[in-house]
Amino acid sequence: MRIDKFLKVSRIIKRRSVAKEIADKGRILINGRAAKSSTEVKPNDEVVIKFGNKTLTILVKELLDTTKKDDAERMYEITSEDYEHDFRNE
């Protein structure tokens, strides 16, 4: 499954066009390598997504073509969530 579709179906990013834009800017790594929006993702791949202040690292668990909200979290496991500056502690 393409990384842009995976991010949309898993509800990590709400729109596929936004996922494509983030990937094409080089802000997504799959197993340590820069990914384009068309890069294929498989179970057990490690995906690192760099949002503005936050870096999210996930492990792909399974691939589903469509999901309901409750099933989306079965597709991945969050391994780390880091912030450059954590505004929550102020």
Short mmCIF file of N, CA and C in Angstrom, two decimals:
data_model
loop_
_atom_site.label_atom_id
_atom_site.label_comp_id
_atom_site.label_asym_id
_atom_site.label_seq_id
_atom_site.Cartn_x
_atom_site.Cartn_y
_atom_site.Cartn_z
N MET A 1 0.85 -1.18 0.00
CA MET A 1 0.00 0.00 0.00
C MET A 1 0.90 1.24 0.00
N ARG A 2 0.49 2.24 -0.74
CA ARG A 2 1.25 3.50 -0.80
C ARG A 2 1.19 4.19 0.55
N ILE A 3 2.27 4.89 0.91
CA ILE A 3 2.34 5.55 2.21
C ILE A 3 1.26 6.63 2.35
N ASP A 4 0.96 7.37 1.28
CA ASP A 4 -0.07 8.41 1.40
C ASP A 4 -1.45 7.80 1.70
N LYS A 5 -1.76 6.68 1.08
CA LYS A 5 -3.03 6.01 1.36
C LYS A 5 -3.05 5.42 2.77
N PHE A 6 -1.93 4.82 3.18
CA PHE A 6 -1.85 4.25 4.54
C PHE A 6 -2.11 5.32 5.59
N LEU A 7 -1.49 6.48 5.45
CA LEU A 7 -1.66 7.55 6.43
C LEU A 7 -3.10 8.06 6.47
N LYS A 8 -3.77 8.08 5.33
CA LYS A 8 -5.17 8.51 5.29
C LYS A 8 -6.08 7.45 5.89
N VAL A 9 -5.94 6.19 5.47
CA VAL A 9 -6.82 5.12 5.95
C VAL A 9 -6.64 4.89 7.45
N SER A 10 -5.40 5.02 7.94
CA SER A 10 -5.14 4.82 9.36
C SER A 10 -5.53 6.04 10.20
N ARG A 11 -5.90 7.12 9.51
CA ARG A 11 -6.35 8.36 10.15
C ARG A 11 -5.25 9.10 10.92
N ILE A 12 -4.01 8.83 10.55
CA ILE A 12 -2.89 9.60 11.12
C ILE A 12 -2.92 11.00 10.50
N ILE A 13 -3.19 11.06 9.20
CA ILE A 13 -3.37 12.33 8.49
C ILE A 13 -4.74 12.25 7.82
N LYS A 14 -5.54 13.30 7.94
CA LYS A 14 -6.94 13.22 7.52
C LYS A 14 -7.17 13.17 6.01
N ARG A 15 -6.29 13.81 5.24
CA ARG A 15 -6.49 13.85 3.79
C ARG A 15 -5.29 13.27 3.06
N ARG A 16 -5.57 12.52 2.01
CA ARG A 16 -4.50 11.90 1.24
C ARG A 16 -3.64 12.96 0.55
N SER A 17 -4.25 14.06 0.13
CA SER A 17 -3.49 15.12 -0.53
C SER A 17 -2.49 15.74 0.44
N VAL A 18 -2.86 15.87 1.71
CA VAL A 18 -1.94 16.41 2.72
C VAL A 18 -0.82 15.41 2.97
N ALA A 19 -1.15 14.12 3.05
CA ALA A 19 -0.13 13.08 3.24
C ALA A 19 0.85 13.07 2.07
N LYS A 20 0.34 13.25 0.85
CA LYS A 20 1.20 13.29 -0.34
C LYS A 20 2.15 14.48 -0.27
N GLU A 21 1.62 15.63 0.12
CA GLU A 21 2.44 16.85 0.20
C GLU A 21 3.56 16.68 1.24
N ILE A 22 3.24 16.13 2.41
CA ILE A 22 4.24 15.92 3.46
C ILE A 22 5.32 14.96 2.99
N ALA A 23 4.90 13.88 2.34
CA ALA A 23 5.88 12.89 1.85
C ALA A 23 6.78 13.49 0.79
N ASP A 24 6.20 14.22 -0.15
CA ASP A 24 7.00 14.79 -1.24
C ASP A 24 7.94 15.89 -0.77
N LYS A 25 7.72 16.43 0.43
CA LYS A 25 8.65 17.41 1.00
C LYS A 25 9.78 16.74 1.78
N GLY A 26 9.79 15.41 1.82
CA GLY A 26 10.87 14.68 2.50
C GLY A 26 10.70 14.60 4.00
N ARG A 27 9.48 14.74 4.51
CA ARG A 27 9.26 14.72 5.96
C ARG A 27 8.80 13.37 6.48
N ILE A 28 8.85 12.33 5.61
CA ILE A 28 8.49 10.98 6.02
C ILE A 28 9.65 10.04 5.70
N LEU A 29 10.02 9.24 6.68
CA LEU A 29 11.05 8.22 6.50
C LEU A 29 10.42 6.85 6.72
N ILE A 30 10.76 5.89 5.87
CA ILE A 30 10.34 4.51 6.06
C ILE A 30 11.61 3.68 6.21
N ASN A 31 11.75 3.05 7.37
CA ASN A 31 12.95 2.27 7.69
C ASN A 31 14.23 3.07 7.46
N GLY A 32 14.20 4.35 7.85
CA GLY A 32 15.38 5.20 7.77
C GLY A 32 15.65 5.82 6.42
N ARG A 33 14.82 5.58 5.43
CA ARG A 33 15.02 6.14 4.09
C ARG A 33 13.89 7.11 3.76
N ALA A 34 14.24 8.20 3.10
CA ALA A 34 13.23 9.18 2.71
C ALA A 34 12.20 8.53 1.79
N ALA A 35 10.94 8.85 2.01
CA ALA A 35 9.85 8.24 1.24
C ALA A 35 9.11 9.29 0.42
N LYS A 36 8.72 8.91 -0.78
CA LYS A 36 7.82 9.73 -1.59
C LYS A 36 6.41 9.23 -1.33
N SER A 37 5.43 9.93 -1.84
CA SER A 37 4.04 9.54 -1.60
C SER A 37 3.70 8.18 -2.19
N SER A 38 4.43 7.77 -3.21
CA SER A 38 4.16 6.48 -3.86
C SER A 38 4.93 5.32 -3.26
N THR A 39 5.77 5.57 -2.26
CA THR A 39 6.56 4.50 -1.64
C THR A 39 5.64 3.50 -0.96
N GLU A 40 5.92 2.22 -1.20
CA GLU A 40 5.10 1.16 -0.62
C GLU A 40 5.47 0.94 0.85
N VAL A 41 4.47 0.67 1.67
CA VAL A 41 4.66 0.38 3.08
C VAL A 41 4.14 -1.03 3.34
N LYS A 42 4.83 -1.78 4.22
CA LYS A 42 4.46 -3.16 4.53
C LYS A 42 4.39 -3.33 6.04
N PRO A 43 3.73 -4.39 6.51
CA PRO A 43 3.74 -4.65 7.96
C PRO A 43 5.17 -4.76 8.48
N ASN A 44 5.39 -4.30 9.69
CA ASN A 44 6.68 -4.27 10.39
C ASN A 44 7.61 -3.17 9.90
N ASP A 45 7.16 -2.29 9.01
CA ASP A 45 7.97 -1.13 8.62
C ASP A 45 7.88 -0.07 9.72
N GLU A 46 9.00 0.64 9.92
CA GLU A 46 9.02 1.76 10.86
C GLU A 46 8.87 3.04 10.04
N VAL A 47 7.88 3.86 10.42
CA VAL A 47 7.60 5.09 9.70
C VAL A 47 7.79 6.27 10.65
N VAL A 48 8.61 7.25 10.23
CA VAL A 48 8.84 8.46 11.01
C VAL A 48 8.24 9.63 10.24
N ILE A 49 7.33 10.35 10.90
CA ILE A 49 6.64 11.48 10.27
C ILE A 49 7.00 12.74 11.04
N LYS A 50 7.53 13.74 10.33
CA LYS A 50 7.91 15.00 10.96
C LYS A 50 6.83 16.05 10.68
N PHE A 51 6.03 16.32 11.71
CA PHE A 51 5.07 17.41 11.66
C PHE A 51 5.85 18.64 12.11
N GLY A 52 5.25 19.80 12.19
CA GLY A 52 5.97 21.02 12.57
C GLY A 52 6.86 20.86 13.78
N ASN A 53 6.30 20.73 14.95
CA ASN A 53 7.03 20.66 16.21
C ASN A 53 7.17 19.23 16.71
N LYS A 54 6.45 18.31 16.10
CA LYS A 54 6.33 16.94 16.60
C LYS A 54 6.90 15.94 15.61
N THR A 55 7.58 14.92 16.13
CA THR A 55 8.05 13.81 15.31
C THR A 55 7.38 12.55 15.85
N LEU A 56 6.63 11.88 14.98
CA LEU A 56 5.88 10.69 15.35
C LEU A 56 6.52 9.47 14.71
N THR A 57 6.84 8.45 15.51
CA THR A 57 7.39 7.21 15.00
C THR A 57 6.38 6.10 15.25
N ILE A 58 6.03 5.39 14.17
CA ILE A 58 5.05 4.31 14.29
C ILE A 58 5.60 3.03 13.68
N LEU A 59 5.03 1.91 14.11
CA LEU A 59 5.32 0.60 13.54
C LEU A 59 4.05 0.14 12.84
N VAL A 60 4.16 -0.21 11.56
CA VAL A 60 3.00 -0.66 10.79
C VAL A 60 2.64 -2.07 11.24
N LYS A 61 1.39 -2.27 11.67
CA LYS A 61 0.93 -3.57 12.14
C LYS A 61 0.23 -4.36 11.05
N GLU A 62 -0.73 -3.73 10.38
CA GLU A 62 -1.45 -4.40 9.30
C GLU A 62 -1.97 -3.38 8.31
N LEU A 63 -2.30 -3.86 7.11
CA LEU A 63 -2.80 -2.98 6.06
C LEU A 63 -4.26 -3.31 5.79
N LEU A 64 -5.12 -2.30 5.84
CA LEU A 64 -6.54 -2.45 5.56
C LEU A 64 -6.92 -1.43 4.49
N ASP A 65 -7.72 -1.83 3.50
CA ASP A 65 -8.09 -0.90 2.43
C ASP A 65 -9.03 0.19 2.90
N THR A 66 -9.93 -0.16 3.80
CA THR A 66 -10.83 0.83 4.38
C THR A 66 -11.00 0.49 5.85
N THR A 67 -11.29 1.49 6.67
CA THR A 67 -11.49 1.23 8.09
C THR A 67 -12.58 2.12 8.65
N LYS A 68 -13.14 1.65 9.72
CA LYS A 68 -14.00 2.49 10.54
C LYS A 68 -13.09 3.12 11.58
N LYS A 69 -13.55 4.13 12.24
CA LYS A 69 -12.72 4.88 13.20
C LYS A 69 -12.10 3.96 14.25
N ASP A 70 -12.89 3.01 14.77
CA ASP A 70 -12.39 2.12 15.82
C ASP A 70 -11.32 1.16 15.32
N ASP A 71 -11.37 0.79 14.03
CA ASP A 71 -10.41 -0.17 13.47
C ASP A 71 -9.11 0.48 13.02
N ALA A 72 -9.10 1.80 12.85
CA ALA A 72 -7.92 2.49 12.31
C ALA A 72 -6.69 2.28 13.20
N GLU A 73 -6.86 2.26 14.51
CA GLU A 73 -5.72 2.12 15.41
C GLU A 73 -5.10 0.74 15.38
N ARG A 74 -5.78 -0.25 14.81
CA ARG A 74 -5.20 -1.59 14.65
C ARG A 74 -4.09 -1.61 13.60
N MET A 75 -4.06 -0.60 12.74
CA MET A 75 -3.11 -0.59 11.63
C MET A 75 -1.69 -0.22 12.04
N TYR A 76 -1.52 0.40 13.21
CA TYR A 76 -0.19 0.87 13.61
C TYR A 76 -0.06 0.89 15.12
N GLU A 77 1.20 1.00 15.55
CA GLU A 77 1.51 1.15 16.98
C GLU A 77 2.47 2.32 17.10
N ILE A 78 2.17 3.26 17.97
CA ILE A 78 3.06 4.42 18.17
C ILE A 78 4.23 3.97 19.03
N THR A 79 5.45 4.11 18.51
CA THR A 79 6.64 3.73 19.29
C THR A 79 7.27 4.93 19.98
N SER A 80 7.13 6.13 19.39
CA SER A 80 7.59 7.33 20.09
C SER A 80 6.91 8.56 19.52
N GLU A 81 6.83 9.59 20.37
CA GLU A 81 6.22 10.86 20.00
C GLU A 81 7.06 11.94 20.66
N ASP A 82 7.90 12.61 19.88
CA ASP A 82 8.83 13.59 20.42
C ASP A 82 8.45 15.00 19.98
N TYR A 83 8.71 15.96 20.86
CA TYR A 83 8.45 17.37 20.58
C TYR A 83 9.75 18.15 20.67
N GLU A 84 9.99 19.05 19.70
CA GLU A 84 11.17 19.92 19.78
C GLU A 84 11.04 20.84 20.97
N HIS A 85 9.86 21.39 21.16
CA HIS A 85 9.57 22.22 22.31
C HIS A 85 8.20 21.80 22.82
N ASP A 86 8.13 21.30 24.02
CA ASP A 86 6.87 20.79 24.56
C ASP A 86 6.11 21.89 25.26
N PHE A 87 5.13 22.47 24.58
CA PHE A 87 4.33 23.57 25.15
C PHE A 87 3.36 23.09 26.21
N ARG A 88 3.14 21.79 26.30
CA ARG A 88 2.19 21.25 27.27
C ARG A 88 2.68 21.40 28.71
N ASN A 89 3.99 21.54 28.90
CA ASN A 89 4.56 21.62 30.25
C ASN A 89 4.76 23.04 30.74
N GLU A 90 4.21 24.01 30.06
CA GLU A 90 4.39 25.41 30.47
C GLU A 90 3.23 25.91 31.26
#
